[in-house]
């Protein structure tokens, strides 16, 4: 039986990132967002941020990334504000394949590419491709053991992080409630195995305002293991940029946001 979800408690001081950064902000280049990069930049300035990562959704067939990067790089510089870039892509399957154009992945971290790819669990990474939450829920009802499902998800995430090299883990475990499971269903040994890879690859992990994950148990454990945690709103409109109520600060004047 799936565990009963615990209280939606944000990570407290021991595992919390600085709220002076917003490491996951969408623009109108995403089909479900409305604000322009310039509007998001203005919102970051108004919120007093020191870091913003501008990110938009991609799939294998996406062609807009060069235009997106050109627009972001043409934004006027703002003293004290670092503008980072990224593309958000789902983990496709159990091998850790990523739903992004090969050229986009090949140029990550170069002058021609985005800084990072944000790996997302928008669907379940199945053995033959992405499975919808509905399909996985039905599979669990038919006997797919929850521990096996959790292990598949974590293993696919580990493989995706290793495969791309320059990742950021987007809203980790946000998929679990959609399939009737919870963060508490992820055992410590799997959390530690993922943390080892995150640290080895210098992969930051979001504490995500929109999806309210990961919660205190995971965030604190990963922070203690040396994983870099960064705050994100997953904003799809400029008025949400840098606006936190669930993510708690390390301190009122916490350190600047994370790596490129």
GROMACS .gro file of C-alpha atoms in nm:
model
  260
    1UNK     CA    1   0.000   0.000   0.000
    2UNK     CA    2   0.127   0.349  -0.072
    3UNK     CA    3   0.237   0.545   0.229
    4UNK     CA    4   0.004   0.815   0.351
    5UNK     CA    5   0.161   1.146   0.243
    6UNK     CA    6   0.325   1.336   0.525
    7UNK     CA    7   0.276   1.704   0.598
    8UNK     CA    8   0.397   1.936   0.326
    9UNK     CA    9   0.672   2.091   0.534
   10UNK     CA   10   0.948   2.289   0.368
   11UNK     CA   11   1.308   2.212   0.456
   12UNK     CA   12   1.419   2.415   0.756
   13UNK     CA   13   1.752   2.589   0.807
   14UNK     CA   14   1.980   2.282   0.800
   15UNK     CA   15   1.888   2.192   0.442
   16UNK     CA   16   1.745   2.509   0.295
   17UNK     CA   17   1.888   2.718   0.011
   18UNK     CA   18   1.914   3.093  -0.016
   19UNK     CA   19   1.594   3.264  -0.133
   20UNK     CA   20   1.805   3.534  -0.300
   21UNK     CA   21   1.823   3.305  -0.604
   22UNK     CA   22   1.553   3.170  -0.833
   23UNK     CA   23   1.698   2.886  -1.036
   24UNK     CA   24   1.394   2.785  -1.243
   25UNK     CA   25   1.202   3.059  -1.424
   26UNK     CA   26   1.007   3.008  -1.750
   27UNK     CA   27   0.935   3.256  -2.026
   28UNK     CA   28   0.705   3.274  -2.326
   29UNK     CA   29   0.943   3.041  -2.511
   30UNK     CA   30   0.762   2.770  -2.310
   31UNK     CA   31   0.411   2.700  -2.438
   32UNK     CA   32   0.266   2.721  -2.086
   33UNK     CA   33   0.433   3.046  -1.970
   34UNK     CA   34   0.348   3.406  -2.052
   35UNK     CA   35   0.626   3.649  -1.952
   36UNK     CA   36   0.921   3.751  -2.164
   37UNK     CA   37   1.281   3.711  -2.048
   38UNK     CA   38   1.298   4.089  -2.010
   39UNK     CA   39   0.991   4.086  -1.784
   40UNK     CA   40   1.145   3.807  -1.577
   41UNK     CA   41   1.468   4.003  -1.546
   42UNK     CA   42   1.278   4.308  -1.421
   43UNK     CA   43   1.094   4.089  -1.172
   44UNK     CA   44   1.423   3.946  -1.044
   45UNK     CA   45   1.555   4.297  -0.990
   46UNK     CA   46   1.236   4.399  -0.810
   47UNK     CA   47   1.260   4.092  -0.586
   48UNK     CA   48   1.621   4.173  -0.493
   49UNK     CA   49   1.761   3.850  -0.631
   50UNK     CA   50   2.129   3.789  -0.689
   51UNK     CA   51   2.077   3.492  -0.925
   52UNK     CA   52   1.814   3.394  -1.179
   53UNK     CA   53   1.820   3.091  -1.406
   54UNK     CA   54   1.605   3.141  -1.715
   55UNK     CA   55   1.475   2.807  -1.835
   56UNK     CA   56   1.230   2.680  -2.092
   57UNK     CA   57   1.084   2.342  -2.185
   58UNK     CA   58   1.238   2.136  -2.462
   59UNK     CA   59   1.170   1.808  -2.637
   60UNK     CA   60   1.374   1.610  -2.888
   61UNK     CA   61   1.211   1.811  -3.169
   62UNK     CA   62   1.262   2.159  -3.018
   63UNK     CA   63   1.435   2.412  -3.245
   64UNK     CA   64   1.400   2.744  -3.058
   65UNK     CA   65   1.694   2.711  -2.815
   66UNK     CA   66   1.942   2.931  -3.012
   67UNK     CA   67   1.681   3.208  -3.031
   68UNK     CA   68   1.604   3.175  -2.660
   69UNK     CA   69   1.972   3.198  -2.569
   70UNK     CA   70   2.024   3.498  -2.798
   71UNK     CA   71   1.737   3.686  -2.633
   72UNK     CA   72   1.860   3.609  -2.281
   73UNK     CA   73   2.219   3.699  -2.360
   74UNK     CA   74   2.109   4.029  -2.512
   75UNK     CA   75   1.942   4.139  -2.188
   76UNK     CA   76   2.109   4.438  -2.026
   77UNK     CA   77   2.349   4.347  -1.743
   78UNK     CA   78   2.236   4.428  -1.391
   79UNK     CA   79   2.492   4.493  -1.118
   80UNK     CA   80   2.474   4.222  -0.854
   81UNK     CA   81   2.251   3.989  -1.057
   82UNK     CA   82   2.384   3.678  -1.227
   83UNK     CA   83   2.171   3.549  -1.514
   84UNK     CA   84   2.207   3.177  -1.584
   85UNK     CA   85   2.037   2.969  -1.853
   86UNK     CA   86   1.890   2.624  -1.882
   87UNK     CA   87   1.652   2.398  -2.065
   88UNK     CA   88   1.404   2.170  -1.889
   89UNK     CA   89   1.358   1.818  -2.023
   90UNK     CA   90   1.195   1.505  -1.890
   91UNK     CA   91   1.378   1.181  -1.825
   92UNK     CA   92   1.245   0.957  -2.101
   93UNK     CA   93   1.310   0.604  -1.988
   94UNK     CA   94   1.484   0.367  -1.750
   95UNK     CA   95   1.816   0.407  -1.933
   96UNK     CA   96   1.829   0.775  -1.839
   97UNK     CA   97   1.768   0.908  -2.190
   98UNK     CA   98   1.667   1.275  -2.190
   99UNK     CA   99   1.397   1.440  -2.402
  100UNK     CA  100   1.619   1.712  -2.548
  101UNK     CA  101   1.785   1.766  -2.887
  102UNK     CA  102   2.129   1.600  -2.897
  103UNK     CA  103   2.287   1.926  -3.010
  104UNK     CA  104   2.146   2.108  -2.709
  105UNK     CA  105   2.289   1.847  -2.474
  106UNK     CA  106   2.624   1.845  -2.655
  107UNK     CA  107   2.672   2.222  -2.614
  108UNK     CA  108   2.579   2.251  -2.245
  109UNK     CA  109   2.823   2.477  -2.064
  110UNK     CA  110   2.975   2.618  -2.383
  111UNK     CA  111   2.941   2.958  -2.550
  112UNK     CA  112   2.692   2.800  -2.790
  113UNK     CA  113   2.469   2.636  -2.534
  114UNK     CA  114   2.270   2.666  -2.216
  115UNK     CA  115   2.445   2.633  -1.882
  116UNK     CA  116   2.250   2.326  -1.768
  117UNK     CA  117   1.966   2.090  -1.849
  118UNK     CA  118   1.701   2.067  -1.579
  119UNK     CA  119   1.604   1.701  -1.545
  120UNK     CA  120   1.236   1.660  -1.465
  121UNK     CA  121   1.014   1.367  -1.369
  122UNK     CA  122   0.717   1.489  -1.572
  123UNK     CA  123   0.637   1.128  -1.655
  124UNK     CA  124   0.761   0.796  -1.521
  125UNK     CA  125   1.078   0.673  -1.697
  126UNK     CA  126   0.960   0.329  -1.802
  127UNK     CA  127   1.141   0.043  -1.970
  128UNK     CA  128   1.006   0.134  -2.315
  129UNK     CA  129   0.967   0.508  -2.280
  130UNK     CA  130   0.776   0.752  -2.061
  131UNK     CA  131   0.473   0.615  -1.877
  132UNK     CA  132   0.194   0.849  -1.772
  133UNK     CA  133   0.104   0.875  -1.403
  134UNK     CA  134  -0.231   0.711  -1.482
  135UNK     CA  135  -0.062   0.410  -1.638
  136UNK     CA  136   0.177   0.370  -1.345
  137UNK     CA  137  -0.106   0.404  -1.093
  138UNK     CA  138  -0.291   0.125  -1.273
  139UNK     CA  139   0.026  -0.086  -1.280
  140UNK     CA  140   0.069  -0.043  -0.906
  141UNK     CA  141  -0.294  -0.145  -0.851
  142UNK     CA  142  -0.222  -0.454  -1.064
  143UNK     CA  143   0.083  -0.555  -0.860
  144UNK     CA  144   0.376  -0.332  -0.959
  145UNK     CA  145   0.539  -0.304  -0.617
  146UNK     CA  146   0.586   0.056  -0.497
  147UNK     CA  147   0.947  -0.011  -0.385
  148UNK     CA  148   1.025  -0.134  -0.736
  149UNK     CA  149   0.866   0.175  -0.888
  150UNK     CA  150   1.068   0.404  -0.660
  151UNK     CA  151   1.390   0.220  -0.741
  152UNK     CA  152   1.321   0.249  -1.115
  153UNK     CA  153   1.263   0.623  -1.082
  154UNK     CA  154   1.577   0.685  -0.878
  155UNK     CA  155   1.793   0.462  -1.098
  156UNK     CA  156   1.674   0.638  -1.413
  157UNK     CA  157   1.749   0.973  -1.251
  158UNK     CA  158   2.101   0.863  -1.159
  159UNK     CA  159   2.160   0.747  -1.515
  160UNK     CA  160   2.028   1.072  -1.661
  161UNK     CA  161   2.251   1.284  -1.435
  162UNK     CA  162   2.555   1.081  -1.539
  163UNK     CA  163   2.456   1.090  -1.905
  164UNK     CA  164   2.426   1.468  -1.940
  165UNK     CA  165   2.703   1.577  -1.705
  166UNK     CA  166   2.572   1.932  -1.661
  167UNK     CA  167   2.233   1.893  -1.499
  168UNK     CA  168   2.015   2.051  -1.237
  169UNK     CA  169   1.761   1.826  -1.070
  170UNK     CA  170   1.421   1.990  -1.113
  171UNK     CA  171   1.148   1.941  -0.850
  172UNK     CA  172   1.275   1.597  -0.741
  173UNK     CA  173   1.004   1.340  -0.664
  174UNK     CA  174   0.719   1.567  -0.773
  175UNK     CA  175   0.590   1.266  -0.967
  176UNK     CA  176   0.536   1.047  -0.661
  177UNK     CA  177   0.204   1.196  -0.539
  178UNK     CA  178   0.069   1.160  -0.893
  179UNK     CA  179   0.114   0.782  -0.870
  180UNK     CA  180  -0.013   0.748  -0.515
  181UNK     CA  181   0.327   0.748  -0.346
  182UNK     CA  182   0.522   0.997  -0.135
  183UNK     CA  183   0.875   1.111  -0.060
  184UNK     CA  184   0.868   0.894   0.250
  185UNK     CA  185   0.852   0.592   0.017
  186UNK     CA  186   1.208   0.667  -0.099
  187UNK     CA  187   1.448   0.475   0.130
  188UNK     CA  188   1.766   0.627   0.265
  189UNK     CA  189   1.993   0.399   0.064
  190UNK     CA  190   1.845   0.520  -0.266
  191UNK     CA  191   1.865   0.882  -0.150
  192UNK     CA  192   2.230   0.830  -0.064
  193UNK     CA  193   2.308   0.663  -0.397
  194UNK     CA  194   2.156   0.957  -0.581
  195UNK     CA  195   2.335   1.205  -0.355
  196UNK     CA  196   2.670   1.042  -0.435
  197UNK     CA  197   2.615   1.101  -0.807
  198UNK     CA  198   2.486   1.454  -0.753
  199UNK     CA  199   2.797   1.545  -0.555
  200UNK     CA  200   3.035   1.371  -0.798
  201UNK     CA  201   2.886   1.561  -1.094
  202UNK     CA  202   2.840   1.894  -0.908
  203UNK     CA  203   2.470   1.882  -0.990
  204UNK     CA  204   2.254   2.131  -0.798
  205UNK     CA  205   1.910   2.027  -0.676
  206UNK     CA  206   1.607   2.250  -0.653
  207UNK     CA  207   1.398   2.307  -0.349
  208UNK     CA  208   1.091   2.390  -0.554
  209UNK     CA  209   0.826   2.636  -0.437
  210UNK     CA  210   0.560   2.533  -0.689
  211UNK     CA  211   0.576   2.159  -0.627
  212UNK     CA  212   0.686   2.185  -0.261
  213UNK     CA  213   0.961   1.931  -0.290
  214UNK     CA  214   1.188   1.794  -0.165
  215UNK     CA  215   1.074   1.822   0.195
  216UNK     CA  216   1.288   1.849   0.505
  217UNK     CA  217   1.393   1.484   0.541
  218UNK     CA  218   1.543   1.464   0.193
  219UNK     CA  219   1.677   1.819   0.171
  220UNK     CA  220   1.855   1.791   0.505
  221UNK     CA  221   2.001   1.450   0.420
  222UNK     CA  222   2.127   1.569   0.084
  223UNK     CA  223   2.269   1.892   0.224
  224UNK     CA  224   2.462   1.689   0.483
  225UNK     CA  225   2.600   1.475   0.200
  226UNK     CA  226   2.733   1.785   0.023
  227UNK     CA  227   2.461   1.827  -0.240
  228UNK     CA  228   2.412   2.189  -0.347
  229UNK     CA  229   2.052   2.299  -0.290
  230UNK     CA  230   1.912   2.596  -0.480
  231UNK     CA  231   1.577   2.769  -0.443
  232UNK     CA  232   1.336   2.784  -0.735
  233UNK     CA  233   0.985   2.906  -0.794
  234UNK     CA  234   0.925   2.729  -1.127
  235UNK     CA  235   0.760   3.059  -1.220
  236UNK     CA  236   0.551   3.069  -1.537
  237UNK     CA  237   0.463   3.436  -1.494
  238UNK     CA  238   0.692   3.722  -1.393
  239UNK     CA  239   0.491   3.809  -1.083
  240UNK     CA  240   0.597   3.475  -0.930
  241UNK     CA  241   0.971   3.525  -0.982
  242UNK     CA  242   1.156   3.518  -0.651
  243UNK     CA  243   0.833   3.494  -0.450
  244UNK     CA  244   0.868   3.231  -0.178
  245UNK     CA  245   0.631   3.129   0.098
  246UNK     CA  246   0.708   2.758   0.135
  247UNK     CA  247   1.085   2.760   0.075
  248UNK     CA  248   1.250   2.892   0.389
  249UNK     CA  249   1.575   3.091   0.391
  250UNK     CA  250   1.903   2.980   0.540
  251UNK     CA  251   1.937   3.326   0.688
  252UNK     CA  252   1.805   3.673   0.603
  253UNK     CA  253   2.123   3.750   0.411
  254UNK     CA  254   2.197   3.397   0.291
  255UNK     CA  255   2.479   3.329   0.047
  256UNK     CA  256   2.451   3.389  -0.326
  257UNK     CA  257   2.295   3.117  -0.542
  258UNK     CA  258   2.483   2.827  -0.689
  259UNK     CA  259   2.711   2.713  -0.966
  260UNK     CA  260   2.672   2.780  -1.334
   0.00000   0.00000   0.00000
